Each structure stands twice: as C-alpha cells, then as structure tokens.
C-alpha cells in the first residue's frame, strides 16, 4: 500500500488508530500530529493517583506497540485547518501536509466559565495535573467548581491530601447530569462522610484574588475562601479545524455508522473521526447519534475507523458493524463506580437491580421500558453479569475493537 494517512491528535484514540491501521495491513506512511509536546499518555490517572503523587508524563505514558515503530510523530505542532477538497492539513506554524486518508482524533478541551482573569486550575493534560498537585500540597482550602466525574475525583484526591474541600454545583446532587439524582444523592452522602462539603443548587458569580487567596462568591451571596480553585464544568470538542465544510459540528463531529463525517448529508469517505470528538450512532439507542467521552470509546472507535478508512483507500469491505457497549469506571477515594451502556439516556427511569444504595448496588437505566445502561457502585465482582444483562436486553450485535 502506498500513500499517507495523517492522524490529527496524539492521544489514546490517535495512538490506537495508528496501531490498528498497521494491524489491518496499511504499509504506507502514517503521520501523527499532536498539539502537546508529549507522546500519548493515559488520562484517567490525572485526577487520581497522578494528581495525588505528582506523577509526570513518564509515569502515565502509554506503551506503543512495535507495529508503530515507523510512525512519524509531529509533537508540539497544532493543526488549525483542514482543506477537505485539497486533502491538506494546515498547521499553526504555517506548514501543511497532504493526505490520502485523514483521522480526526482531536478530543476535547476543558470548558471555561466567564469569570475573568482569576486563576483556576483545570485537569485535562498531564502538565495540568502536575501543576495542580504542587498547588494542592501547599493549600489548605480548595473549592471545586463542578460536581461531575472530574470534579468529584479531584475533590476526593484533594481530601486525601489533607485539604478542606468544598464542591459547588447548580444541580441538587453530585453526578446528577450523568447518573441521575438516585445515584448522585448516594455518592454525595459518601463524600460528605469523608469530609467533603457541597454547595448544591448554586453557581459561582465571581472570583476575586488577593494576597490571602481567592474569594469565591456564589449567586446567593455566600463567599468561600480558597487557596486553590479548580474548574471542572465539562468539556468542549475540538472541531474548529473542520469548520466551513458543511459538517454538523454542533456537538463534536456527526459521523455515519462507519465513523465518516457527514457533510451535507453525505459521508466524507477518506476521513474518519475517533474518540471523544466523534458523535456516532449508538446501537443501544436504536441508532441515535451521541458523543461519548469514555476511555473505551477511544479504543472501540479506533478499531472500526481503521478498517473503515482502509476500506475506502483499498476498495475492500469494512466488515462487522460498529456496535460496542460503552463502558467507564471512576475511582473516587474508596468508592468504585462502573458503568455500561448509556445511562444518561435513561435518567427518567432508574431502578435498583440488585443490592442496596447504602452498600453495593446495581442500578438500571431504562428508556421506553428498555434497559440502556447499568451503573454499579462498589459491585466490581458482578460487572460481567450486568454487562451481559444489558447486552441481552438490548439485543445488539456486540463487536470488539
């Protein structure tokens, strides 16, 4: 095979796609562009053990298989625009490169609130985690803005480091948008028992800095003193480089079932999107397209995207349909949360499947009476049973990467 495949994004999804391209038989050039200076690394530890212990890139770097030994890594170079008609990627430094096939693995960046220049930490990169670790070890008071998974994980880690922690969120319970109030209330109870404070139903109105630290003002007039403020209010897909081509970029990149972006209703066959940035039909939801930010999604999309792109470039068949079961885990101090499927699609109908909320429990998330997601709290030993229950209920053809 001859030609060049360019991968924009040097994270887990970009690395796994490069590996899968080689496994699938691509012998042409593969060039990976990464905005960070680092080779691909594992992000889940950044809010947990890496943040707790101040671990740098060498401790979270992903192992690269020998098959990608000849892949060209262009690190510290940001792609800013793609010319789909000319099959060219333009970089911020003014250089450009042409491609026969393009993989968009740009991921997401931290969402930021409009709170002026006041310093707030985010945790998206390994450098973010190293900087926040240094700040936490010198801090006694921490305010975390946002009670989603990142916010709760950071709050637990800061508490383990001995900080007084207050979490602010507009919802009535932690993780409510992701897991609903039933699970969220129980998670909140456990975190309060560990000494974490919550200001729920509140938003941050402003932050002022002084020599003594930060003053975080809430919408009810409450002022929280802080040595460190962490902002964990979600993410924004990095899609700017594809603007102007008729693509649906309203929430990541809308793709067809083979991970090709859709422009004016038609797939762009020589391009695929993978990982957090891809909004893909979910068979658990009857083909409804959703963007899912899970570690497993990076791996699942990489495998199918590689086969799909090579099918275009070589005129072969794609093979099995893309039909994974999304999964993720979240370690929050002593609490282990595991999820299968798409719980956020079934927040209106959540049922206890096994156990009890105060101990180990399995929760089922239903849409139109059908199970679409399962969440386990401290029930690791039963994960395969409940994954199988979800698959059997959904009756979808499950594929592997």
Tab-separated table of C-alpha atoms in Angstrom:
chain	number	residue	atom	x	y	z
A	1	UNK	CA	0.000	0.000	0.000
A	2	UNK	CA	1.251	3.477	-0.816
A	3	UNK	CA	0.121	6.904	0.263
A	4	UNK	CA	-0.077	8.824	3.536
A	5	UNK	CA	-2.554	8.722	6.393
A	6	UNK	CA	-2.453	11.732	8.695
A	7	UNK	CA	-3.752	11.383	12.255
A	8	UNK	CA	-4.605	14.706	13.916
A	9	UNK	CA	-4.400	14.103	17.641
A	10	UNK	CA	-1.717	12.247	19.616
A	11	UNK	CA	-3.837	10.900	22.458
A	12	UNK	CA	-5.109	7.411	23.158
A	13	UNK	CA	-7.512	7.425	20.184
A	14	UNK	CA	-4.837	8.617	17.775
A	15	UNK	CA	-2.316	6.049	19.002
A	16	UNK	CA	-4.741	3.135	18.897
A	17	UNK	CA	-5.909	4.096	15.402
A	18	UNK	CA	-2.316	4.175	14.153
A	19	UNK	CA	-1.753	0.737	15.669
A	20	UNK	CA	-4.958	-0.636	14.138
A	21	UNK	CA	-4.015	0.738	10.720
A	22	UNK	CA	-0.817	-1.299	10.824
A	23	UNK	CA	-2.634	-4.381	12.137
A	24	UNK	CA	-5.154	-4.078	9.317
A	25	UNK	CA	-2.354	-4.063	6.741
A	26	UNK	CA	-1.620	-0.418	5.932
A	27	UNK	CA	2.054	-0.213	4.903
A	28	UNK	CA	2.075	3.385	3.689
A	29	UNK	CA	3.199	6.382	5.732
A	30	UNK	CA	1.412	7.312	8.978
A	31	UNK	CA	2.000	10.775	10.436
A	32	UNK	CA	0.564	11.769	13.823
A	33	UNK	CA	0.207	15.448	14.720
A	34	UNK	CA	-0.035	16.338	18.429
A	35	UNK	CA	-0.537	19.790	19.923
A	36	UNK	CA	1.163	18.730	23.177
A	37	UNK	CA	4.879	18.041	23.434
A	38	UNK	CA	4.239	14.597	24.917
A	39	UNK	CA	3.845	11.189	23.337
A	40	UNK	CA	0.415	9.597	24.023
A	41	UNK	CA	-0.399	9.065	27.686
A	42	UNK	CA	-3.200	7.745	29.870
A	43	UNK	CA	-5.580	10.428	31.128
A	44	UNK	CA	-7.760	8.701	33.783
A	45	UNK	CA	-4.965	8.734	36.408
A	46	UNK	CA	-4.608	12.523	36.081
A	47	UNK	CA	-7.365	13.163	38.629
A	48	UNK	CA	-6.424	10.289	40.912
A	49	UNK	CA	-3.026	8.697	41.593
A	50	UNK	CA	-1.080	11.003	39.279
A	51	UNK	CA	-2.636	14.044	40.937
A	52	UNK	CA	-2.153	12.613	44.415
A	53	UNK	CA	1.517	11.735	43.893
A	54	UNK	CA	2.553	14.422	41.381
A	55	UNK	CA	3.450	11.894	38.687
A	56	UNK	CA	4.827	13.275	35.428
A	57	UNK	CA	4.477	12.083	31.850
A	58	UNK	CA	6.915	9.198	32.214
A	59	UNK	CA	4.543	7.536	34.698
A	60	UNK	CA	1.424	7.758	32.529
A	61	UNK	CA	2.901	7.336	29.037
A	62	UNK	CA	1.114	4.664	27.037
A	63	UNK	CA	3.016	1.677	25.744
A	64	UNK	CA	3.373	1.829	21.973
A	65	UNK	CA	3.290	-1.434	20.084
A	66	UNK	CA	6.191	-2.321	17.842
A	67	UNK	CA	3.958	-2.031	14.785
A	68	UNK	CA	4.049	1.762	15.059
A	69	UNK	CA	7.815	1.990	15.321
A	70	UNK	CA	7.971	3.695	11.927
A	71	UNK	CA	5.127	6.134	12.587
A	72	UNK	CA	6.197	9.785	12.390
A	73	UNK	CA	5.268	11.792	15.482
A	74	UNK	CA	4.974	15.556	14.994
A	75	UNK	CA	4.582	16.786	18.568
A	76	UNK	CA	4.099	20.326	19.825
A	77	UNK	CA	2.541	21.222	16.477
A	78	UNK	CA	-1.123	22.174	16.289
A	79	UNK	CA	-3.338	21.527	13.273
A	80	UNK	CA	-5.620	24.516	12.755
A	81	UNK	CA	-7.430	23.882	9.473
A	82	UNK	CA	-8.267	21.043	7.125
A	83	UNK	CA	-8.960	21.560	3.423
A	84	UNK	CA	-11.177	18.586	2.616
A	85	UNK	CA	-11.262	19.267	-1.124
A	86	UNK	CA	-7.480	19.602	-1.321
A	87	UNK	CA	-6.842	16.858	1.247
A	88	UNK	CA	-4.454	19.110	3.133
A	89	UNK	CA	-3.879	19.780	6.845
A	90	UNK	CA	-2.639	23.270	7.745
A	91	UNK	CA	-0.593	23.747	10.932
A	92	UNK	CA	-0.281	26.807	13.128
A	93	UNK	CA	3.407	27.168	12.258
A	94	UNK	CA	2.431	27.770	8.622
A	95	UNK	CA	3.388	24.352	7.333
A	96	UNK	CA	0.974	21.963	5.661
A	97	UNK	CA	0.804	18.325	4.700
A	98	UNK	CA	-1.302	16.412	2.254
A	99	UNK	CA	-3.028	13.128	2.952
A	100	UNK	CA	-4.734	10.235	1.239
A	101	UNK	CA	-6.620	9.393	4.423
A	102	UNK	CA	-7.305	11.556	7.484
A	103	UNK	CA	-8.070	10.534	11.067
A	104	UNK	CA	-9.506	13.276	13.299
A	105	UNK	CA	-8.648	12.431	16.910
A	106	UNK	CA	-8.591	15.962	18.330
A	107	UNK	CA	-10.519	15.131	21.510
A	108	UNK	CA	-11.853	17.814	23.820
A	109	UNK	CA	-10.641	20.724	25.881
A	110	UNK	CA	-11.804	21.921	29.285
A	111	UNK	CA	-14.858	24.164	29.250
A	112	UNK	CA	-14.181	27.508	30.947
A	113	UNK	CA	-16.612	29.798	32.754
A	114	UNK	CA	-16.674	33.521	32.043
A	115	UNK	CA	-15.190	34.593	35.368
A	116	UNK	CA	-12.498	36.977	34.249
A	117	UNK	CA	-8.764	36.525	34.800
A	118	UNK	CA	-8.964	34.891	38.243
A	119	UNK	CA	-6.703	31.837	38.350
A	120	UNK	CA	-8.483	28.485	38.195
A	121	UNK	CA	-6.932	25.105	37.620
A	122	UNK	CA	-8.328	22.575	35.174
A	123	UNK	CA	-7.277	18.954	34.729
A	124	UNK	CA	-7.061	17.952	31.102
A	125	UNK	CA	-3.354	17.398	30.464
A	126	UNK	CA	-0.528	15.804	32.426
A	127	UNK	CA	1.006	19.255	32.837
A	128	UNK	CA	-2.293	20.440	34.364
A	129	UNK	CA	-2.147	17.592	36.889
A	130	UNK	CA	1.471	18.277	37.828
A	131	UNK	CA	0.713	21.957	38.375
A	132	UNK	CA	-2.402	21.257	40.426
A	133	UNK	CA	-0.549	18.713	42.582
A	134	UNK	CA	2.016	21.352	43.510
A	135	UNK	CA	-0.760	23.801	44.375
A	136	UNK	CA	-2.702	21.273	46.477
A	137	UNK	CA	0.306	20.279	48.548
A	138	UNK	CA	0.686	23.923	49.590
A	139	UNK	CA	-3.049	24.535	50.117
A	140	UNK	CA	-5.471	24.073	52.983
A	141	UNK	CA	-8.722	25.293	51.358
A	142	UNK	CA	-9.893	24.056	47.954
A	143	UNK	CA	-13.024	24.995	46.036
A	144	UNK	CA	-14.014	22.714	43.170
A	145	UNK	CA	-16.478	24.196	40.698
A	146	UNK	CA	-18.445	21.316	39.195
A	147	UNK	CA	-19.653	18.027	40.688
A	148	UNK	CA	-19.317	15.790	37.644
A	149	UNK	CA	-16.826	12.943	37.429
A	150	UNK	CA	-13.734	15.149	37.122
A	151	UNK	CA	-14.891	17.441	39.912
A	152	UNK	CA	-15.684	14.578	42.288
A	153	UNK	CA	-12.441	12.744	41.546
A	154	UNK	CA	-10.377	15.894	42.116
A	155	UNK	CA	-12.303	16.655	45.314
A	156	UNK	CA	-11.588	13.172	46.679
A	157	UNK	CA	-7.909	13.410	45.802
A	158	UNK	CA	-7.597	16.855	47.389
A	159	UNK	CA	-9.266	15.498	50.513
A	160	UNK	CA	-6.778	12.612	50.641
A	161	UNK	CA	-4.011	15.224	50.533
A	162	UNK	CA	-5.472	16.811	53.666
A	163	UNK	CA	-7.258	19.798	52.145
A	164	UNK	CA	-10.600	21.215	53.210
A	165	UNK	CA	-12.739	20.789	50.107
A	166	UNK	CA	-15.972	22.465	49.036
A	167	UNK	CA	-17.691	21.494	45.789
A	168	UNK	CA	-20.085	23.923	44.083
A	169	UNK	CA	-22.642	22.771	41.510
A	170	UNK	CA	-26.021	24.051	40.212
A	171	UNK	CA	-27.635	20.605	40.407
A	172	UNK	CA	-29.243	19.125	43.528
A	173	UNK	CA	-26.762	16.226	43.822
A	174	UNK	CA	-23.304	15.291	42.546
A	175	UNK	CA	-23.186	13.468	39.194
A	176	UNK	CA	-26.861	14.239	38.644
A	177	UNK	CA	-26.495	15.004	34.940
A	178	UNK	CA	-24.529	11.818	34.375
A	179	UNK	CA	-26.188	9.314	36.732
A	180	UNK	CA	-29.381	10.965	37.966
A	181	UNK	CA	-30.412	12.013	41.496
A	182	UNK	CA	-30.779	8.480	42.920
A	183	UNK	CA	-27.120	7.562	42.431
A	184	UNK	CA	-25.982	11.159	42.843
A	185	UNK	CA	-27.537	11.522	46.287
A	186	UNK	CA	-25.819	8.352	47.487
A	187	UNK	CA	-22.472	9.448	46.064
A	188	UNK	CA	-22.903	12.782	47.820
A	189	UNK	CA	-23.676	11.059	51.126
A	190	UNK	CA	-20.497	9.024	50.944
A	191	UNK	CA	-18.352	12.012	50.047
A	192	UNK	CA	-19.824	14.081	52.875
A	193	UNK	CA	-18.966	11.256	55.252
A	194	UNK	CA	-15.368	11.613	54.046
A	195	UNK	CA	-15.413	15.320	54.911
A	196	UNK	CA	-16.170	16.918	51.541
A	197	UNK	CA	-18.593	19.841	51.687
A	198	UNK	CA	-21.107	20.632	48.961
A	199	UNK	CA	-22.834	23.835	47.944
A	200	UNK	CA	-25.512	22.449	45.647
A	201	UNK	CA	-28.091	24.413	43.689
A	202	UNK	CA	-25.574	27.239	43.488
A	203	UNK	CA	-23.422	28.797	40.774
A	204	UNK	CA	-20.266	30.892	41.002
A	205	UNK	CA	-20.963	34.583	40.442
A	206	UNK	CA	-17.374	35.782	40.659
A	207	UNK	CA	-13.871	35.175	41.942
A	208	UNK	CA	-11.562	37.794	43.427
A	209	UNK	CA	-7.924	37.239	44.238
A	210	UNK	CA	-5.795	38.776	46.971
A	211	UNK	CA	-2.579	38.064	48.816
A	212	UNK	CA	-4.555	35.816	51.152
A	213	UNK	CA	-6.007	33.646	48.405
A	214	UNK	CA	-9.232	33.670	46.403
A	215	UNK	CA	-12.745	34.706	47.402
A	216	UNK	CA	-15.337	32.672	45.503
A	217	UNK	CA	-18.723	34.415	45.534
A	218	UNK	CA	-21.834	32.317	44.909
A	219	UNK	CA	-25.113	33.531	43.432
A	220	UNK	CA	-26.726	33.650	46.901
A	221	UNK	CA	-24.005	35.954	48.220
A	222	UNK	CA	-22.041	33.268	50.066
A	223	UNK	CA	-18.278	33.814	49.945
A	224	UNK	CA	-15.951	30.831	50.061
A	225	UNK	CA	-12.291	31.359	50.858
A	226	UNK	CA	-9.866	29.267	48.804
A	227	UNK	CA	-6.171	28.747	48.332
A	228	UNK	CA	-6.887	26.754	45.172
A	229	UNK	CA	-9.862	26.896	42.808
A	230	UNK	CA	-10.441	24.016	40.384
A	231	UNK	CA	-12.811	24.401	37.452
A	232	UNK	CA	-14.433	21.142	36.321
A	233	UNK	CA	-17.504	22.171	34.355
A	234	UNK	CA	-17.342	19.867	31.372
A	235	UNK	CA	-15.588	19.838	28.045
A	236	UNK	CA	-15.735	21.310	24.555
A	237	UNK	CA	-14.996	19.194	21.459
A	238	UNK	CA	-12.085	20.439	19.359
A	239	UNK	CA	-13.740	20.778	15.965
A	240	UNK	CA	-12.574	24.214	14.759
A	241	UNK	CA	-10.187	22.814	12.161
A	242	UNK	CA	-13.149	21.333	10.230
A	243	UNK	CA	-15.349	24.430	10.080
A	244	UNK	CA	-16.616	25.635	6.728
A	245	UNK	CA	-17.218	22.255	5.101
A	246	UNK	CA	-20.917	21.704	5.754
A	247	UNK	CA	-20.283	19.258	8.594
A	248	UNK	CA	-22.551	19.042	11.639
A	249	UNK	CA	-20.202	20.229	14.396
A	250	UNK	CA	-22.871	21.182	16.919
A	251	UNK	CA	-21.624	18.561	19.402
A	252	UNK	CA	-18.426	17.062	18.115
A	253	UNK	CA	-18.337	15.646	14.588
A	254	UNK	CA	-21.510	13.929	13.428
A	255	UNK	CA	-20.478	10.658	11.759
A	256	UNK	CA	-22.174	7.807	9.977
A	257	UNK	CA	-22.060	4.224	11.239
A	258	UNK	CA	-18.561	3.772	9.763
A	259	UNK	CA	-17.200	6.868	11.526
A	260	UNK	CA	-17.025	9.026	8.395
A	261	UNK	CA	-18.003	12.682	9.000
A	262	UNK	CA	-21.220	13.632	7.253
A	263	UNK	CA	-21.146	16.762	5.045
A	264	UNK	CA	-24.478	17.976	3.649
A	265	UNK	CA	-25.946	14.546	4.258
A	266	UNK	CA	-23.132	12.629	2.563
A	267	UNK	CA	-20.166	10.857	4.199
A	268	UNK	CA	-16.623	12.067	3.528
A	269	UNK	CA	-15.085	8.651	2.739
A	270	UNK	CA	-11.389	9.492	3.078
A	271	UNK	CA	-11.878	10.937	6.592
A	272	UNK	CA	-12.793	9.255	9.887
A	273	UNK	CA	-13.278	10.662	13.393
A	274	UNK	CA	-12.393	8.773	16.586
A	275	UNK	CA	-12.548	9.135	20.344
A	276	UNK	CA	-14.165	11.921	22.341
A	277	UNK	CA	-14.732	14.169	19.327
A	278	UNK	CA	-16.850	11.688	17.323
A	279	UNK	CA	-20.668	11.726	17.545
A	280	UNK	CA	-21.610	8.272	16.375
A	281	UNK	CA	-24.835	6.228	16.027
A	282	UNK	CA	-25.307	4.169	19.193
A	283	UNK	CA	-26.985	0.832	18.596
A	284	UNK	CA	-28.067	0.646	22.209
A	285	UNK	CA	-30.209	3.702	21.431
A	286	UNK	CA	-31.617	2.497	18.140
A	287	UNK	CA	-29.035	4.352	16.074
A	288	UNK	CA	-29.324	7.728	17.803
A	289	UNK	CA	-26.009	9.570	17.436
A	290	UNK	CA	-24.262	10.522	20.661
A	291	UNK	CA	-20.768	11.633	21.598
A	292	UNK	CA	-19.401	9.542	24.468
A	293	UNK	CA	-16.276	10.585	26.371
A	294	UNK	CA	-15.023	7.240	27.678
A	295	UNK	CA	-11.602	5.626	27.635
A	296	UNK	CA	-13.211	2.609	25.993
A	297	UNK	CA	-14.663	4.757	23.205
A	298	UNK	CA	-11.177	5.739	22.069
A	299	UNK	CA	-10.262	2.067	21.665
A	300	UNK	CA	-13.589	0.988	20.153
A	301	UNK	CA	-13.693	3.746	17.552
A	302	UNK	CA	-10.025	3.267	16.653
A	303	UNK	CA	-10.521	-0.294	15.541
A	304	UNK	CA	-13.556	0.328	13.372
A	305	UNK	CA	-12.247	3.620	11.966
A	306	UNK	CA	-9.031	1.976	10.811
A	307	UNK	CA	-10.952	-0.737	8.975
A	308	UNK	CA	-13.376	1.817	7.562
A	309	UNK	CA	-10.656	4.129	6.264
A	310	UNK	CA	-8.695	1.288	4.699
A	311	UNK	CA	-11.860	0.035	3.022
A	312	UNK	CA	-12.100	3.422	1.303
A	313	UNK	CA	-8.426	3.570	0.325
A	314	UNK	CA	-8.168	-0.017	-0.889
A	315	UNK	CA	-11.685	-0.699	-2.177
A	316	UNK	CA	-12.307	-3.531	0.296
A	317	UNK	CA	-15.174	-4.268	2.680
A	318	UNK	CA	-15.404	-2.688	6.133
A	319	UNK	CA	-16.525	-5.869	7.855
A	320	UNK	CA	-18.621	-6.082	11.026
A	321	UNK	CA	-20.813	-3.155	12.026
A	322	UNK	CA	-19.684	-0.747	14.752
A	323	UNK	CA	-21.675	-1.816	17.806
A	324	UNK	CA	-19.666	-1.602	21.039
A	325	UNK	CA	-21.020	-1.362	24.578
A	326	UNK	CA	-19.662	1.897	26.054
A	327	UNK	CA	-18.116	1.446	29.476
A	328	UNK	CA	-16.230	3.505	32.019
A	329	UNK	CA	-15.083	3.495	35.622
A	330	UNK	CA	-14.477	6.182	38.203
A	331	UNK	CA	-12.441	5.733	41.378
A	332	UNK	CA	-13.439	8.280	44.000
A	333	UNK	CA	-11.457	7.560	47.178
A	334	UNK	CA	-12.960	4.270	48.470
A	335	UNK	CA	-15.905	4.353	46.040
A	336	UNK	CA	-15.735	2.409	42.764
A	337	UNK	CA	-18.251	3.424	40.077
A	338	UNK	CA	-18.608	1.331	36.920
A	339	UNK	CA	-20.944	1.911	34.008
A	340	UNK	CA	-22.057	0.044	30.904
A	341	UNK	CA	-24.175	1.380	28.075
A	342	UNK	CA	-25.569	4.912	28.024
A	343	UNK	CA	-27.059	5.683	31.471
A	344	UNK	CA	-27.619	9.342	30.586
A	345	UNK	CA	-30.232	8.211	28.051
A	346	UNK	CA	-32.297	6.567	30.800
A	347	UNK	CA	-32.267	9.107	33.623
A	348	UNK	CA	-36.071	9.303	33.699
A	349	UNK	CA	-36.431	5.633	34.678
A	350	UNK	CA	-33.776	4.384	37.102
A	351	UNK	CA	-34.363	1.164	39.056
A	352	UNK	CA	-32.394	-0.775	41.649
A	353	UNK	CA	-31.486	-4.089	40.022
A	354	UNK	CA	-29.587	-5.621	42.916
A	355	UNK	CA	-28.243	-4.691	46.341
A	356	UNK	CA	-28.972	-1.502	48.218
A	357	UNK	CA	-27.837	2.083	47.808
A	358	UNK	CA	-26.130	2.303	51.203
A	359	UNK	CA	-23.843	-0.606	50.312
A	360	UNK	CA	-23.149	-2.277	46.981
A	361	UNK	CA	-25.789	-1.670	44.326
A	362	UNK	CA	-26.595	-2.135	40.651
A	363	UNK	CA	-28.810	0.495	39.038
A	364	UNK	CA	-30.604	0.025	35.736
A	365	UNK	CA	-31.327	2.937	33.393
A	366	UNK	CA	-34.309	2.484	31.080
A	367	UNK	CA	-35.722	4.311	28.077
A	368	UNK	CA	-39.164	3.384	26.816
A	369	UNK	CA	-39.052	0.452	29.205
A	370	UNK	CA	-35.842	-0.976	27.742
A	371	UNK	CA	-32.559	-1.214	29.620
A	372	UNK	CA	-29.991	1.150	28.058
A	373	UNK	CA	-27.426	1.474	30.855
A	374	UNK	CA	-26.212	-0.091	34.100
A	375	UNK	CA	-24.253	1.622	36.882
A	376	UNK	CA	-22.533	-0.292	39.670
A	377	UNK	CA	-21.489	1.228	42.990
A	378	UNK	CA	-18.888	-0.947	44.738
A	379	UNK	CA	-20.050	-4.057	42.885
A	380	UNK	CA	-16.976	-4.873	40.809
A	381	UNK	CA	-17.316	-8.637	41.150
A	382	UNK	CA	-20.645	-8.534	39.308
A	383	UNK	CA	-19.590	-6.420	36.351
A	384	UNK	CA	-19.699	-9.172	33.722
A	385	UNK	CA	-23.138	-10.333	34.845
A	386	UNK	CA	-24.651	-6.892	34.465
A	387	UNK	CA	-22.855	-6.170	31.217
A	388	UNK	CA	-24.330	-9.378	29.835
A	389	UNK	CA	-27.759	-8.406	31.153
A	390	UNK	CA	-27.534	-5.129	29.271
A	391	UNK	CA	-26.397	-6.767	26.036
A	392	UNK	CA	-29.123	-9.418	26.223
A	393	UNK	CA	-31.760	-6.790	26.911
A	394	UNK	CA	-30.624	-4.525	24.083
A	395	UNK	CA	-30.220	-7.399	21.613
A	396	UNK	CA	-27.474	-5.685	19.647
A	397	UNK	CA	-24.554	-7.329	17.821
A	398	UNK	CA	-21.606	-6.511	20.080
A	399	UNK	CA	-18.240	-6.070	18.361
A	400	UNK	CA	-14.735	-5.721	19.686
A	401	UNK	CA	-12.040	-3.249	18.654
